[in-house]
């Protein structure tokens, strides 16, 4: 009887506390399984393109680039971009430095017209873009630092492209679908600040309490089924005796 009484109290009151979060978990899980992750990432809105071969005869060596840029890199990456070949230099400290592989100097400032043109060239669809806006500080939803060009498209998902101001590459894609998905993701892990930490004490505590609700629920179910089975057997014995 003590087990029944304690299990009932724990199941009732703890279930009342964690019930809303369990609802968020189930609702968030439904959203995250119902919406394809490719749609969340707006992969269907980015054109597939084959990068142009690097013009190796026009590219400066890494040692020349390091000397001209004044950046001693610990790592370097050479790549093709929409504005020409680029070296990305990773110094020992600080942010990566992007320079033209042909000159060793930073790329010229990108205009709003050029940013819009590059975004439209990378976009898969017929929706018209809004004028490009240069953001001096990248929004939190991009997960990046520094300035970015933002171009919004008037499609059903309200797609947004964020472009690198140096190379014109689409570095981040966001949409209304992504923001809807991410809202439920933050509810799911209870991290409303960054949406990345799922090891914080609040989530661990609520998960432990929910486990307690599940265990006491199993205990209550077992007791209920045992009683029902005893009643069923007793009823069968009485009927057999009468027969």
mmCIF file of C-alpha atoms in Angstrom:
data_model
loop_
_atom_site.group_PDB
_atom_site.id
_atom_site.type_symbol
_atom_site.label_atom_id
_atom_site.label_comp_id
_atom_site.label_asym_id
_atom_site.label_seq_id
_atom_site.Cartn_x
_atom_site.Cartn_y
_atom_site.Cartn_z
ATOM 1 C CA UNK A 1 0.000 0.000 0.000
ATOM 2 C CA UNK A 2 2.872 2.399 0.731
ATOM 3 C CA UNK A 3 4.279 1.779 -2.745
ATOM 4 C CA UNK A 4 0.892 2.548 -4.255
ATOM 5 C CA UNK A 5 0.409 5.694 -2.182
ATOM 6 C CA UNK A 6 3.890 7.085 -2.824
ATOM 7 C CA UNK A 7 3.808 6.202 -6.524
ATOM 8 C CA UNK A 8 0.430 7.887 -6.917
ATOM 9 C CA UNK A 9 1.593 11.099 -5.226
ATOM 10 C CA UNK A 10 4.871 11.265 -7.140
ATOM 11 C CA UNK A 11 3.189 10.472 -10.436
ATOM 12 C CA UNK A 12 0.479 13.088 -9.903
ATOM 13 C CA UNK A 13 2.474 16.049 -8.639
ATOM 14 C CA UNK A 14 5.691 15.560 -10.598
ATOM 15 C CA UNK A 15 3.629 14.840 -13.717
ATOM 16 C CA UNK A 16 1.871 18.168 -13.184
ATOM 17 C CA UNK A 17 5.254 19.949 -13.064
ATOM 18 C CA UNK A 18 6.859 18.312 -16.096
ATOM 19 C CA UNK A 19 3.709 17.762 -18.159
ATOM 20 C CA UNK A 20 4.057 21.013 -20.108
ATOM 21 C CA UNK A 21 7.669 20.262 -21.013
ATOM 22 C CA UNK A 22 6.730 16.742 -22.102
ATOM 23 C CA UNK A 23 4.127 18.360 -24.363
ATOM 24 C CA UNK A 24 6.859 20.571 -25.814
ATOM 25 C CA UNK A 25 9.097 17.528 -26.325
ATOM 26 C CA UNK A 26 6.418 15.613 -28.152
ATOM 27 C CA UNK A 27 5.287 18.627 -30.197
ATOM 28 C CA UNK A 28 8.869 19.553 -31.042
ATOM 29 C CA UNK A 29 9.649 15.981 -31.994
ATOM 30 C CA UNK A 30 6.659 15.957 -34.318
ATOM 31 C CA UNK A 31 7.806 19.190 -35.991
ATOM 32 C CA UNK A 32 11.374 17.952 -36.358
ATOM 33 C CA UNK A 33 10.332 14.636 -37.870
ATOM 34 C CA UNK A 34 7.567 16.027 -40.103
ATOM 35 C CA UNK A 35 9.683 18.714 -41.801
ATOM 36 C CA UNK A 36 12.550 17.345 -43.948
ATOM 37 C CA UNK A 37 15.888 18.706 -42.780
ATOM 38 C CA UNK A 38 16.732 19.580 -46.406
ATOM 39 C CA UNK A 39 13.763 21.971 -46.404
ATOM 40 C CA UNK A 40 14.837 23.446 -43.073
ATOM 41 C CA UNK A 41 18.287 24.128 -44.529
ATOM 42 C CA UNK A 42 16.780 25.580 -47.748
ATOM 43 C CA UNK A 43 18.874 23.183 -49.811
ATOM 44 C CA UNK A 44 16.168 23.213 -52.495
ATOM 45 C CA UNK A 45 16.669 26.980 -52.864
ATOM 46 C CA UNK A 46 20.382 26.818 -53.666
ATOM 47 C CA UNK A 47 21.412 26.110 -57.224
ATOM 48 C CA UNK A 48 23.891 23.340 -57.772
ATOM 49 C CA UNK A 49 26.861 24.637 -59.664
ATOM 50 C CA UNK A 50 30.208 23.278 -60.750
ATOM 51 C CA UNK A 51 33.113 25.413 -59.495
ATOM 52 C CA UNK A 52 35.332 26.855 -62.186
ATOM 53 C CA UNK A 53 38.872 25.442 -62.330
ATOM 54 C CA UNK A 54 41.445 27.563 -60.546
ATOM 55 C CA UNK A 55 43.589 29.644 -62.946
ATOM 56 C CA UNK A 56 46.832 28.385 -61.479
ATOM 57 C CA UNK A 57 48.981 30.524 -63.765
ATOM 58 C CA UNK A 58 47.382 33.669 -62.250
ATOM 59 C CA UNK A 59 47.572 32.663 -58.607
ATOM 60 C CA UNK A 60 50.271 33.854 -56.227
ATOM 61 C CA UNK A 61 52.014 31.337 -54.042
ATOM 62 C CA UNK A 62 51.183 31.065 -50.371
ATOM 63 C CA UNK A 63 54.514 32.597 -49.351
ATOM 64 C CA UNK A 64 53.863 35.606 -51.617
ATOM 65 C CA UNK A 65 50.319 35.930 -50.259
ATOM 66 C CA UNK A 66 51.550 35.815 -46.657
ATOM 67 C CA UNK A 67 54.134 38.495 -47.380
ATOM 68 C CA UNK A 68 51.739 40.810 -49.233
ATOM 69 C CA UNK A 69 48.918 40.438 -46.728
ATOM 70 C CA UNK A 70 51.132 40.577 -43.675
ATOM 71 C CA UNK A 71 49.421 37.509 -42.212
ATOM 72 C CA UNK A 72 51.595 34.554 -41.132
ATOM 73 C CA UNK A 73 49.100 31.701 -41.437
ATOM 74 C CA UNK A 74 49.039 28.480 -39.456
ATOM 75 C CA UNK A 75 46.708 27.079 -42.109
ATOM 76 C CA UNK A 76 45.559 28.273 -45.523
ATOM 77 C CA UNK A 77 42.833 27.369 -47.983
ATOM 78 C CA UNK A 78 42.762 28.139 -51.702
ATOM 79 C CA UNK A 79 39.345 28.164 -53.336
ATOM 80 C CA UNK A 80 37.251 29.436 -56.208
ATOM 81 C CA UNK A 81 34.668 32.080 -55.343
ATOM 82 C CA UNK A 82 32.110 34.179 -57.223
ATOM 83 C CA UNK A 83 34.557 37.091 -57.165
ATOM 84 C CA UNK A 84 37.610 35.153 -58.263
ATOM 85 C CA UNK A 85 40.126 32.792 -56.626
ATOM 86 C CA UNK A 86 40.777 33.497 -52.964
ATOM 87 C CA UNK A 87 43.212 32.536 -50.260
ATOM 88 C CA UNK A 88 41.745 32.122 -46.778
ATOM 89 C CA UNK A 89 44.509 32.580 -44.206
ATOM 90 C CA UNK A 90 44.095 31.309 -40.656
ATOM 91 C CA UNK A 91 46.465 33.131 -38.279
ATOM 92 C CA UNK A 92 47.518 31.832 -34.893
ATOM 93 C CA UNK A 93 45.122 34.273 -33.246
ATOM 94 C CA UNK A 94 42.178 36.204 -34.580
ATOM 95 C CA UNK A 95 39.712 35.665 -37.382
ATOM 96 C CA UNK A 96 40.529 34.207 -40.826
ATOM 97 C CA UNK A 97 41.690 36.701 -43.436
ATOM 98 C CA UNK A 98 40.363 36.468 -47.001
ATOM 99 C CA UNK A 99 42.441 37.958 -49.821
ATOM 100 C CA UNK A 100 42.450 37.756 -53.586
ATOM 101 C CA UNK A 101 44.683 34.927 -54.791
ATOM 102 C CA UNK A 102 45.659 37.088 -57.768
ATOM 103 C CA UNK A 103 46.788 40.208 -55.875
ATOM 104 C CA UNK A 104 47.263 39.193 -52.256
ATOM 105 C CA UNK A 105 45.078 42.119 -51.260
ATOM 106 C CA UNK A 106 41.544 42.188 -49.846
ATOM 107 C CA UNK A 107 38.756 42.124 -52.410
ATOM 108 C CA UNK A 108 37.197 45.449 -53.307
ATOM 109 C CA UNK A 109 34.108 46.485 -51.377
ATOM 110 C CA UNK A 110 30.969 44.790 -52.660
ATOM 111 C CA UNK A 111 28.072 46.998 -53.684
ATOM 112 C CA UNK A 112 24.424 46.278 -52.937
ATOM 113 C CA UNK A 113 23.785 45.734 -56.636
ATOM 114 C CA UNK A 114 26.576 43.139 -56.870
ATOM 115 C CA UNK A 115 25.388 41.371 -53.697
ATOM 116 C CA UNK A 116 21.853 41.138 -55.078
ATOM 117 C CA UNK A 117 23.131 39.873 -58.428
ATOM 118 C CA UNK A 118 25.242 37.139 -56.806
ATOM 119 C CA UNK A 119 22.366 36.078 -54.540
ATOM 120 C CA UNK A 120 19.969 35.817 -57.486
ATOM 121 C CA UNK A 121 22.550 33.779 -59.402
ATOM 122 C CA UNK A 122 22.769 31.309 -56.512
ATOM 123 C CA UNK A 123 19.004 31.168 -55.867
ATOM 124 C CA UNK A 124 16.827 28.313 -57.158
ATOM 125 C CA UNK A 125 13.366 29.674 -57.888
ATOM 126 C CA UNK A 126 11.399 32.484 -59.484
ATOM 127 C CA UNK A 127 10.784 34.717 -56.452
ATOM 128 C CA UNK A 128 11.948 38.326 -56.587
ATOM 129 C CA UNK A 129 14.578 39.512 -54.100
ATOM 130 C CA UNK A 130 14.476 42.471 -51.776
ATOM 131 C CA UNK A 131 17.372 44.939 -52.093
ATOM 132 C CA UNK A 132 20.539 43.707 -50.442
ATOM 133 C CA UNK A 133 21.301 45.103 -46.990
ATOM 134 C CA UNK A 134 24.781 45.150 -45.467
ATOM 135 C CA UNK A 135 24.643 44.151 -41.806
ATOM 136 C CA UNK A 136 27.683 45.318 -39.859
ATOM 137 C CA UNK A 137 27.070 42.591 -37.283
ATOM 138 C CA UNK A 138 25.817 39.178 -38.338
ATOM 139 C CA UNK A 139 22.460 38.219 -36.739
ATOM 140 C CA UNK A 140 22.507 35.471 -34.117
ATOM 141 C CA UNK A 141 20.563 33.162 -36.413
ATOM 142 C CA UNK A 142 23.555 32.941 -38.758
ATOM 143 C CA UNK A 143 25.933 31.606 -36.124
ATOM 144 C CA UNK A 144 28.627 33.897 -37.529
ATOM 145 C CA UNK A 145 30.537 37.026 -36.621
ATOM 146 C CA UNK A 146 31.281 40.142 -38.586
ATOM 147 C CA UNK A 147 29.432 41.839 -41.429
ATOM 148 C CA UNK A 148 27.222 39.999 -43.920
ATOM 149 C CA UNK A 149 25.028 40.941 -46.845
ATOM 150 C CA UNK A 150 21.390 39.934 -46.387
ATOM 151 C CA UNK A 151 19.021 39.313 -49.306
ATOM 152 C CA UNK A 152 15.410 38.233 -48.724
ATOM 153 C CA UNK A 153 13.376 36.418 -51.371
ATOM 154 C CA UNK A 154 9.595 36.671 -51.627
ATOM 155 C CA UNK A 155 8.895 32.948 -51.834
ATOM 156 C CA UNK A 156 6.598 30.767 -49.733
ATOM 157 C CA UNK A 157 9.349 29.991 -47.192
ATOM 158 C CA UNK A 158 10.576 33.615 -46.957
ATOM 159 C CA UNK A 159 14.098 32.494 -47.821
ATOM 160 C CA UNK A 160 17.046 34.621 -46.720
ATOM 161 C CA UNK A 161 20.552 34.407 -48.145
ATOM 162 C CA UNK A 162 23.522 35.743 -46.192
ATOM 163 C CA UNK A 163 26.550 36.496 -48.350
ATOM 164 C CA UNK A 164 30.194 36.971 -47.496
ATOM 165 C CA UNK A 165 31.131 40.636 -48.168
ATOM 166 C CA UNK A 166 34.560 39.504 -49.363
ATOM 167 C CA UNK A 167 33.838 36.599 -51.715
ATOM 168 C CA UNK A 168 30.093 36.902 -52.405
ATOM 169 C CA UNK A 169 29.504 33.295 -51.368
ATOM 170 C CA UNK A 170 26.221 32.259 -49.747
ATOM 171 C CA UNK A 171 27.570 31.377 -46.315
ATOM 172 C CA UNK A 172 24.235 30.890 -44.518
ATOM 173 C CA UNK A 173 20.633 30.212 -45.575
ATOM 174 C CA UNK A 174 17.641 30.876 -43.365
ATOM 175 C CA UNK A 175 13.872 30.899 -43.889
ATOM 176 C CA UNK A 176 10.542 31.038 -42.100
ATOM 177 C CA UNK A 177 10.623 27.243 -42.012
ATOM 178 C CA UNK A 178 14.037 27.286 -40.322
ATOM 179 C CA UNK A 179 12.881 29.848 -37.745
ATOM 180 C CA UNK A 180 9.742 27.799 -36.983
ATOM 181 C CA UNK A 181 11.836 24.630 -36.639
ATOM 182 C CA UNK A 182 14.444 26.371 -34.501
ATOM 183 C CA UNK A 183 11.771 27.736 -32.132
ATOM 184 C CA UNK A 184 10.641 24.197 -31.340
ATOM 185 C CA UNK A 185 14.246 23.035 -31.115
ATOM 186 C CA UNK A 186 14.929 25.616 -28.385
ATOM 187 C CA UNK A 187 11.783 24.511 -26.559
ATOM 188 C CA UNK A 188 12.965 20.934 -26.936
ATOM 189 C CA UNK A 189 16.328 21.538 -25.235
ATOM 190 C CA UNK A 190 15.204 24.478 -23.040
ATOM 191 C CA UNK A 191 18.050 26.693 -24.235
ATOM 192 C CA UNK A 192 16.451 29.969 -25.278
ATOM 193 C CA UNK A 193 19.735 31.900 -25.423
ATOM 194 C CA UNK A 194 21.873 30.068 -27.961
ATOM 195 C CA UNK A 195 19.818 26.990 -28.873
ATOM 196 C CA UNK A 196 22.937 24.838 -28.653
ATOM 197 C CA UNK A 197 23.383 23.671 -25.043
ATOM 198 C CA UNK A 198 21.480 20.499 -24.187
ATOM 199 C CA UNK A 199 23.609 19.628 -21.142
ATOM 200 C CA UNK A 200 22.429 22.387 -18.802
ATOM 201 C CA UNK A 201 21.079 21.605 -15.292
ATOM 202 C CA UNK A 202 17.462 22.586 -16.028
ATOM 203 C CA UNK A 203 17.098 20.080 -18.849
ATOM 204 C CA UNK A 204 18.877 17.366 -16.876
ATOM 205 C CA UNK A 205 16.617 17.946 -13.851
ATOM 206 C CA UNK A 206 13.398 17.904 -15.881
ATOM 207 C CA UNK A 207 14.533 14.773 -17.723
ATOM 208 C CA UNK A 208 15.227 13.052 -14.391
ATOM 209 C CA UNK A 209 11.793 14.080 -13.082
ATOM 210 C CA UNK A 210 10.159 12.820 -16.261
ATOM 211 C CA UNK A 211 11.942 9.511 -15.796
ATOM 212 C CA UNK A 212 10.449 9.375 -12.296
ATOM 213 C CA UNK A 213 6.973 9.955 -13.733
ATOM 214 C CA UNK A 214 7.525 7.138 -16.227
ATOM 215 C CA UNK A 215 8.753 4.732 -13.545
ATOM 216 C CA UNK A 216 5.885 5.494 -11.151
ATOM 217 C CA UNK A 217 3.472 5.185 -14.071
ATOM 218 C CA UNK A 218 4.774 1.696 -14.770
ATOM 219 C CA UNK A 219 4.431 0.803 -11.074
ATOM 220 C CA UNK A 220 0.842 2.069 -10.984
ATOM 221 C CA UNK A 221 0.014 0.218 -14.167
ATOM 222 C CA UNK A 222 1.501 -2.999 -12.782
ATOM 223 C CA UNK A 223 -0.524 -2.681 -9.568
ATOM 224 C CA UNK A 224 -3.701 -1.930 -11.528
ATOM 225 C CA UNK A 225 -3.200 -4.890 -13.879
ATOM 226 C CA UNK A 226 -2.417 -7.196 -10.945
ATOM 227 C CA UNK A 227 -5.630 -6.182 -9.207
ATOM 228 C CA UNK A 228 -7.654 -6.586 -12.377
ATOM 229 C CA UNK A 229 -6.155 -10.017 -12.926
ATOM 230 C CA UNK A 230 -7.000 -11.080 -9.367
ATOM 231 C CA UNK A 231 -10.584 -9.842 -9.788
ATOM 232 C CA UNK A 232 -10.836 -11.655 -13.102
ATOM 233 C CA UNK A 233 -9.589 -14.926 -11.587
ATOM 234 C CA UNK A 234 -11.919 -14.603 -8.615
ATOM 235 C CA UNK A 235 -14.873 -13.991 -10.912
ATOM 236 C CA UNK A 236 -14.005 -17.037 -12.992
ATOM 237 C CA UNK A 237 -13.791 -19.203 -9.856
ATOM 238 C CA UNK A 238 -17.205 -18.054 -8.658
ATOM 239 C CA UNK A 239 -18.743 -18.751 -12.050
ATOM 240 C CA UNK A 240 -17.105 -22.184 -12.143
ATOM 241 C CA UNK A 241 -18.459 -23.014 -8.664
ATOM 242 C CA UNK A 242 -21.989 -21.975 -9.658
ATOM 243 C CA UNK A 243 -21.810 -24.094 -12.774
#
